[in-house]
Coordinates of C-alpha atoms and ligand atoms in Angstrom, one line a residue:
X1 CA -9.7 -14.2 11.5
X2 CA -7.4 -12.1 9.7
X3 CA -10.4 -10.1 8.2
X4 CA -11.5 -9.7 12.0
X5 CA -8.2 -8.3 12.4
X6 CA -8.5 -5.6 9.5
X7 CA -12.1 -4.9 11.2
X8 CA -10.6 -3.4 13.7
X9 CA -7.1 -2.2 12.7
X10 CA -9.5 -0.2 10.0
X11 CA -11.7 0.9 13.0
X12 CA -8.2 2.2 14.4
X13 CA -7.1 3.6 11.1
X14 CA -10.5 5.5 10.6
X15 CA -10.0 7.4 14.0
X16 CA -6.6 7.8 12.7
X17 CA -7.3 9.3 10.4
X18 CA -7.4 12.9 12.0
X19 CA -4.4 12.4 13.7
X20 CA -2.8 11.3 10.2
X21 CA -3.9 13.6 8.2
X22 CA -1.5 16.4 10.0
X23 CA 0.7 13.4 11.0
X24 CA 3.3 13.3 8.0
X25 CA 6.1 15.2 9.3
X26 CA 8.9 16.2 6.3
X27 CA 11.5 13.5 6.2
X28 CA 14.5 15.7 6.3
X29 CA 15.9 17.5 9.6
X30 CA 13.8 15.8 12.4
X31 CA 16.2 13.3 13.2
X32 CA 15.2 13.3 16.8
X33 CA 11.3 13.0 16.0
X34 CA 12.0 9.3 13.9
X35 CA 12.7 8.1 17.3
X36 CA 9.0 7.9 17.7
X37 CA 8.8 6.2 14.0
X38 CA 9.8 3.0 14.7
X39 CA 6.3 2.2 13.2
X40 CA 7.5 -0.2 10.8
X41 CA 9.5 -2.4 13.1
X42 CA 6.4 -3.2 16.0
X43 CA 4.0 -3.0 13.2
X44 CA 5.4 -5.4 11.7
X45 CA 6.0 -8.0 14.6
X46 CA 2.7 -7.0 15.9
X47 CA 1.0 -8.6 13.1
X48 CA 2.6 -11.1 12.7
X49 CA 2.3 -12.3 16.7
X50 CA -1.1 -11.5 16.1
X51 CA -1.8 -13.2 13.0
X52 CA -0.6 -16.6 14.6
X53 CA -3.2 -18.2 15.6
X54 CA -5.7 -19.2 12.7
X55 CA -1.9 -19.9 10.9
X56 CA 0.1 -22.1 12.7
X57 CA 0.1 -23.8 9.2
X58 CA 2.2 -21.4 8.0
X59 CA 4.4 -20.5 10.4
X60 CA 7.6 -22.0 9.3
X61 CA 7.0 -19.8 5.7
X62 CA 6.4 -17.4 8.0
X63 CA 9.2 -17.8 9.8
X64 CA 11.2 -17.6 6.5
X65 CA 10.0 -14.9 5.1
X66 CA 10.1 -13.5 8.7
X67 CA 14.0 -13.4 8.7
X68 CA 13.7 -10.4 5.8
X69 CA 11.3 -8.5 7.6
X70 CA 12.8 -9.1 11.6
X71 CA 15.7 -8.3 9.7
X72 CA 14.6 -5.0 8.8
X73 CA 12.6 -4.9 12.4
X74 CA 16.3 -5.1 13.6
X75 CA 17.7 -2.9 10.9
X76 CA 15.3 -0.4 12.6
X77 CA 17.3 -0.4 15.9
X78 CA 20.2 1.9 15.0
X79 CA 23.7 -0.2 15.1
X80 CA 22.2 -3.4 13.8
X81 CA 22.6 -2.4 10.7
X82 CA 25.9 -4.0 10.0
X83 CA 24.0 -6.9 11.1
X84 CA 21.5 -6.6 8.7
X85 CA 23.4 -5.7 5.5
X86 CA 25.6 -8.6 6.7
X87 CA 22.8 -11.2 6.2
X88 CA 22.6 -9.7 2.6
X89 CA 25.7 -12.3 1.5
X90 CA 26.4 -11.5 -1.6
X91 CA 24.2 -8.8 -2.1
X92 CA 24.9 -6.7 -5.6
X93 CA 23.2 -3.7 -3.1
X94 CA 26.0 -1.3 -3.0
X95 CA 27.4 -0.6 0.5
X96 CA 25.9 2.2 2.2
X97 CA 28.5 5.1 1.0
X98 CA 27.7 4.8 -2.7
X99 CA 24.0 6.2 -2.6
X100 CA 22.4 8.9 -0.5
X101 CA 19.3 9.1 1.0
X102 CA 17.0 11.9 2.5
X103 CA 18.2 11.2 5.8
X104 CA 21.8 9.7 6.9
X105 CA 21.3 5.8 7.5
X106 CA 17.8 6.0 7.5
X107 CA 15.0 5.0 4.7
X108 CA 12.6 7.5 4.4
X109 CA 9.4 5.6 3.2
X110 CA 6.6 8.1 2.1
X111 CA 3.1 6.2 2.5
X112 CA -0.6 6.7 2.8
X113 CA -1.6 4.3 6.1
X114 CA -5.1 4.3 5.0
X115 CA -5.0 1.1 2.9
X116 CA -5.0 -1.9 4.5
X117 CA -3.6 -5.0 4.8
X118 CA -1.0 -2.9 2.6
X119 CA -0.5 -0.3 5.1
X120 CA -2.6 0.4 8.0
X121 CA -2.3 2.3 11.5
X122 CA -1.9 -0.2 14.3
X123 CA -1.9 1.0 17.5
X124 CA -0.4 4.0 16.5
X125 CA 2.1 2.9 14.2
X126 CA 2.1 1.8 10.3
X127 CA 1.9 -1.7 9.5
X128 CA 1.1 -3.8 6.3
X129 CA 2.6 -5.5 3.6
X130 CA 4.4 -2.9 2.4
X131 CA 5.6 -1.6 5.4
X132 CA 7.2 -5.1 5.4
X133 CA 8.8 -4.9 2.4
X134 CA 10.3 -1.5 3.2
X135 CA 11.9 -2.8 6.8
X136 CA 13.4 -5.9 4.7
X137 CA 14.9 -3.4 2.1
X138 CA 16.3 -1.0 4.8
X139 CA 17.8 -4.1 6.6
X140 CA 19.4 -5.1 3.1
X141 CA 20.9 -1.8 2.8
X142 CA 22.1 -1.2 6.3
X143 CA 19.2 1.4 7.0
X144 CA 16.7 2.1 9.6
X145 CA 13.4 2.7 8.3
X146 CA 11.1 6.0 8.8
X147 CA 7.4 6.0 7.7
X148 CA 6.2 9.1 6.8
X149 CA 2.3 9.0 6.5
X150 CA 0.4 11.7 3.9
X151 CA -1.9 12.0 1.3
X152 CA -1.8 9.1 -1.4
X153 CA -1.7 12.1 -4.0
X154 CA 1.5 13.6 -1.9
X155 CA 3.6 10.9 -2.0
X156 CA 4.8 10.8 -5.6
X157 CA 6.3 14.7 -4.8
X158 CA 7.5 13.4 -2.2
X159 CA 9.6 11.2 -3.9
X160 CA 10.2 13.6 -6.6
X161 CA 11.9 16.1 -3.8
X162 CA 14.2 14.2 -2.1
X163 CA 12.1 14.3 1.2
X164 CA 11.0 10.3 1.1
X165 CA 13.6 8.1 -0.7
X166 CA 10.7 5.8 -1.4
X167 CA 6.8 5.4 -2.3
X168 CA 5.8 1.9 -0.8
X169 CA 2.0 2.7 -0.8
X170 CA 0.2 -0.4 -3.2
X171 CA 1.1 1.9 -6.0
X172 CA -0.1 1.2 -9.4
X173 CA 2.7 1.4 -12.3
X174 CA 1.0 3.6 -15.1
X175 CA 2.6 5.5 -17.6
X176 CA 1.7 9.2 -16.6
X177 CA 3.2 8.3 -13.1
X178 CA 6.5 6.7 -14.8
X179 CA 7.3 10.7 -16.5
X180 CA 7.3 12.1 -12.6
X181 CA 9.2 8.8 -10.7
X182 CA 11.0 5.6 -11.4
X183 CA 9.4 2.4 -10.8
X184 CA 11.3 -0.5 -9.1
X185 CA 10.0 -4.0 -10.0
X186 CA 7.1 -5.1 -9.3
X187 CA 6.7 -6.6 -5.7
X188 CA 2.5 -7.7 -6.3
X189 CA -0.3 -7.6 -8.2
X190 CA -3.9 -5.5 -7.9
X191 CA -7.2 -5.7 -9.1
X192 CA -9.6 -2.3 -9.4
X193 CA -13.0 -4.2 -7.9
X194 CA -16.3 -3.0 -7.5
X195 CA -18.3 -2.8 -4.1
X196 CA -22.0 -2.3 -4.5
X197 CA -24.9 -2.8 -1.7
X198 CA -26.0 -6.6 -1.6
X199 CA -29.0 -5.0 -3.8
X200 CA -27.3 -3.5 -6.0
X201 CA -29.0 -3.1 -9.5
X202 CA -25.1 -3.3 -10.8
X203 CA -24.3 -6.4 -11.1
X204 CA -21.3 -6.1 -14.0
X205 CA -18.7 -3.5 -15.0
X206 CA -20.7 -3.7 -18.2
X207 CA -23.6 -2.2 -16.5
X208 CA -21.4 0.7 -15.6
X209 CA -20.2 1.6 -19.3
X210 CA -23.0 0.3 -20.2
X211 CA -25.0 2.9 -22.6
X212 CA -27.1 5.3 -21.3
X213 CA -25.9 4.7 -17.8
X214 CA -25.8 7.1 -15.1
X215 CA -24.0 6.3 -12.1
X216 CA -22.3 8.3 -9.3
X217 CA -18.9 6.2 -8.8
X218 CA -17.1 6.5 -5.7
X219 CA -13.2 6.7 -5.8
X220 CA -9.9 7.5 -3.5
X221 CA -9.1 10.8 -5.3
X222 CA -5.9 10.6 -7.6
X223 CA -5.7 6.3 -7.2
X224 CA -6.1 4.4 -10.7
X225 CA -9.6 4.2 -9.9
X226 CA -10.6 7.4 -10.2
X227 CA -8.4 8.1 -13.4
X228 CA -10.0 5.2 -15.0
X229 CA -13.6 5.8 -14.0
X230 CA -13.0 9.3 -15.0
X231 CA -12.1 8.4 -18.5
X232 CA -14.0 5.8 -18.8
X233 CA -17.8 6.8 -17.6
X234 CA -17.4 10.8 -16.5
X235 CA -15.8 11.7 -20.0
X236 CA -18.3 9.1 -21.8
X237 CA -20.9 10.9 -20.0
X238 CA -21.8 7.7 -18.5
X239 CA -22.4 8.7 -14.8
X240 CA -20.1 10.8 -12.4
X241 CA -17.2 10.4 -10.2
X242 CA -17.2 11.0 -6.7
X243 CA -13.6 11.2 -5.1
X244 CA -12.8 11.3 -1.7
X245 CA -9.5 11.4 0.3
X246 CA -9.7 8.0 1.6
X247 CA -11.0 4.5 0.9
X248 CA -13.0 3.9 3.6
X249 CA -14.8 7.5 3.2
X250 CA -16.3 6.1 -0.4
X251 CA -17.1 2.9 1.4
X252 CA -18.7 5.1 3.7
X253 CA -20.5 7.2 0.8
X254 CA -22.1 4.2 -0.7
X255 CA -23.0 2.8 2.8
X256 CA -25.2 6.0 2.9
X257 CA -26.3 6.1 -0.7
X258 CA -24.4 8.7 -1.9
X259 CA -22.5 6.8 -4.4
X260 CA -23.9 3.9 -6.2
X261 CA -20.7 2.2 -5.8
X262 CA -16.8 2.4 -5.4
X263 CA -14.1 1.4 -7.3
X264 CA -10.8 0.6 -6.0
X265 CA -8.5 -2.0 -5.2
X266 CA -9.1 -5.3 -4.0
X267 CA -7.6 -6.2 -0.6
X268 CA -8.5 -2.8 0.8
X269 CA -12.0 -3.6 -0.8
X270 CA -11.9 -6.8 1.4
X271 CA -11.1 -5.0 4.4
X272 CA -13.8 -2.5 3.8
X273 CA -16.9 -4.2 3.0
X274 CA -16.0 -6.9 5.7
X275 CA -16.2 -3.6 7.8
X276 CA -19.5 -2.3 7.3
X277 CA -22.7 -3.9 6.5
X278 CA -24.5 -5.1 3.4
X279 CA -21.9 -4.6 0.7
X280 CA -20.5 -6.6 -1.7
X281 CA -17.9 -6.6 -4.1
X282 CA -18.6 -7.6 -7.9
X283 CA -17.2 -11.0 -9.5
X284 CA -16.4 -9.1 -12.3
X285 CA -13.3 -6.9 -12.2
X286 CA -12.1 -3.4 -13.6
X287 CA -8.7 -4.2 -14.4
X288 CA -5.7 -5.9 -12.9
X289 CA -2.5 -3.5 -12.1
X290 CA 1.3 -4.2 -10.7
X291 CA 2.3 -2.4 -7.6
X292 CA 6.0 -1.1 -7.2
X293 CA 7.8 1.4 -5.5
X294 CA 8.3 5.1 -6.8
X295 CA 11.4 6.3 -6.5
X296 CA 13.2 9.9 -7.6
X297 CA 14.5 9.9 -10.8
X298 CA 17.4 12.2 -9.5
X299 CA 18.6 9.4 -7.6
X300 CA 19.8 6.2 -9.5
X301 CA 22.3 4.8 -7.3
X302 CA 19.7 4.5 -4.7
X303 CA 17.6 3.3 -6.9
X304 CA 19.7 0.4 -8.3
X305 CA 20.2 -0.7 -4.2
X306 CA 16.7 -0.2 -3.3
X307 CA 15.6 -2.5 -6.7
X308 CA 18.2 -4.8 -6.2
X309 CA 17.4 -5.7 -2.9
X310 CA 13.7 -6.0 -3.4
X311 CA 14.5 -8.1 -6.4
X312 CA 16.5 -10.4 -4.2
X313 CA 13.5 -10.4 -1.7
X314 CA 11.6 -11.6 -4.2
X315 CA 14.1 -14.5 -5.4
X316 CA 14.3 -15.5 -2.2
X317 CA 11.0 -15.3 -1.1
X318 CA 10.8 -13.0 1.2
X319 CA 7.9 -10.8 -0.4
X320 CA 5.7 -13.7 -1.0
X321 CA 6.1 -15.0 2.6
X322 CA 4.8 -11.4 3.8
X323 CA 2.4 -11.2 1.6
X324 CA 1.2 -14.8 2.3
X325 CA 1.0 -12.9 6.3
X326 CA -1.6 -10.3 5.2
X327 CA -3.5 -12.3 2.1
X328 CA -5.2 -15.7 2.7
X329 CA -4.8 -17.2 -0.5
X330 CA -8.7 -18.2 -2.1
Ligands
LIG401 N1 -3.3 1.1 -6.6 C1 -3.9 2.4 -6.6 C2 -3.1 3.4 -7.3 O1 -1.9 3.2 -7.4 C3 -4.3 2.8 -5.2 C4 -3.2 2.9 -4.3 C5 -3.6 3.5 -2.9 O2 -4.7 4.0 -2.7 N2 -2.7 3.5 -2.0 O3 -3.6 4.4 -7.6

């Protein structure tokens, strides 16, 4: 059910994607254009009102998990956000005065919407897991959210310039990455997969490192994927790397034989090969990586709030009772 849901909120994201790809407007300024990005907050309650059905069973985790994100849904409507920070007894967040952010009383989330069930478009606005976390954050802190959508490889400058206060975008925590941004804790956990066709003569990552191998690998240009791959089989002369801008066009590129397969992460892998036909995705797996959020460097005092409050979202439970929304456990 829920990958039925994916099928078509990735059908939605693909014709998205034109419209997002000049859709990430600069954080800064356009205080009257966030109007329109109350993406998180209806994103969010549409999934889960949609998600109900096959999981009545877990509606009352839901339910409790679902305070810290309809608490950020509410922390969206400006003037609720006393509310919000209110529910945050005890928080060690500083009040809103001590940190600044890219725009007054708003959390400016820099994202790429092309990765579901992390973040996805839904009818026109950005949902996911992450998109979650962020409203549950900004209701913490007394904020209203604002998604802005770009290019995975634009977000990390993003951060680094002040425009987005934060990177919620199933990032990876690497070292090269931790010279440019900070990391906050980790919220989850991913795995690099491989998706081949059902016929596939690779059956193992060992086949692909394998010597004497020569494969074209399909990646989401500048993900952990592709810096792996590239290390590991293009500069071993093992086989070539193929990166495109989005998931779903590698999925697309090995759908048509122009890869031999793709290597990226595993719940957007889910979502893709549920989408088209005759794919698979390896037992074996690439590697396993922690997602957190990037944040500026120049910024610490938003970046203690911002990491305190996720931490106490994950304490309390919060971030596994979204996650639980998005991810059937296997
Ligand atoms: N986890 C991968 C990375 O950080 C992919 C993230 C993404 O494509 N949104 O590079």
């Amino acid at each position: 059910m829920k990958m039925k849901k994916l099928t078509a909120l990735l059908l939605a994201s693909l014709t998205a994607l034109a419209m997002t790809a000049c859709g990430g407007t600069p954080a800064a300024g356009d205080n009257a254009g966030s109007a329109d990005n109350s993406s998180a907050e209806s994103g969010a309650e549409g999934s889960s009102a949609e998600d109900s059905s096959p999981e009545d069973n877990d509606s009352s985790e839901e339910s409790a998990a679902g305070e810290g994100s309809s608490e950020g849904n509410d922390g969206s409507a400006e003037g609720e956000g006393t509310e919000a920070s209110g529910e945050a007894e005890g928080s060690e967040a500083p009040p809103a005065e001590s940190f600044t952010t890219a725009v007054e009383g708003k959390l400016t989330m820099a994202t790429n919407a092309a990765f579901p069930p992390y973040e996805y478009v839904e009818g026109g606005q950005i949902a996911g897991i992450d998109a979650e976390i962020a409203a549950a954050i900004a209701g913490k802190l007394g904020l209203e959210l604002q998604i802005d959508d770009m290019e995975f490889d634009s977000i990390t400058e993003a951060v680094k310039g002040g425009k987005a206060d934060i990177g919620l975008a199933g990032m990876t925590i690497t070292p090269d990455r931790q010279e440019e941004v900070d990391f906050t804790v980790s919220y989850a956990t991913g795995v690099q997969v491989i998706i081949v066709k059902e016929d596939s003569a690779i059956t193992s990552v060992d086949d692909l490192l394998a010597e004497g191998a020569n494969h074209v690998v399909g990646v989401q240009r500048n993900t952990t994927g592709h810096l792996y791959t590239t290390d590991d089989i293009e500069k071993a002369g093992l086989g070539t790397i193929d990166p495109y801008s989005k998931g779903a066009e590698a999925v697309q590129a090995l759908k048509t034989g122009k890869v031999d397969c793709v290597v990226i992460d595993n719940e957007p892998a889910k979502a893709f090969v549920n989408e088209v036909e005759g794919l698979k995705i390896l037992d074996t797996e690439y590697i396993t990586e922690d997602y957190a959020a990037a944040m500026s460097k120049s910024n610490p005092a938003l970046y203690e709030a911002v990491n305190a409050a996720l931490e106490e979202l994950i304490a309390d439970g919060t971030v596994q009772g979204i996650i639980d929304k998005y991810i059937t456990a296997e």
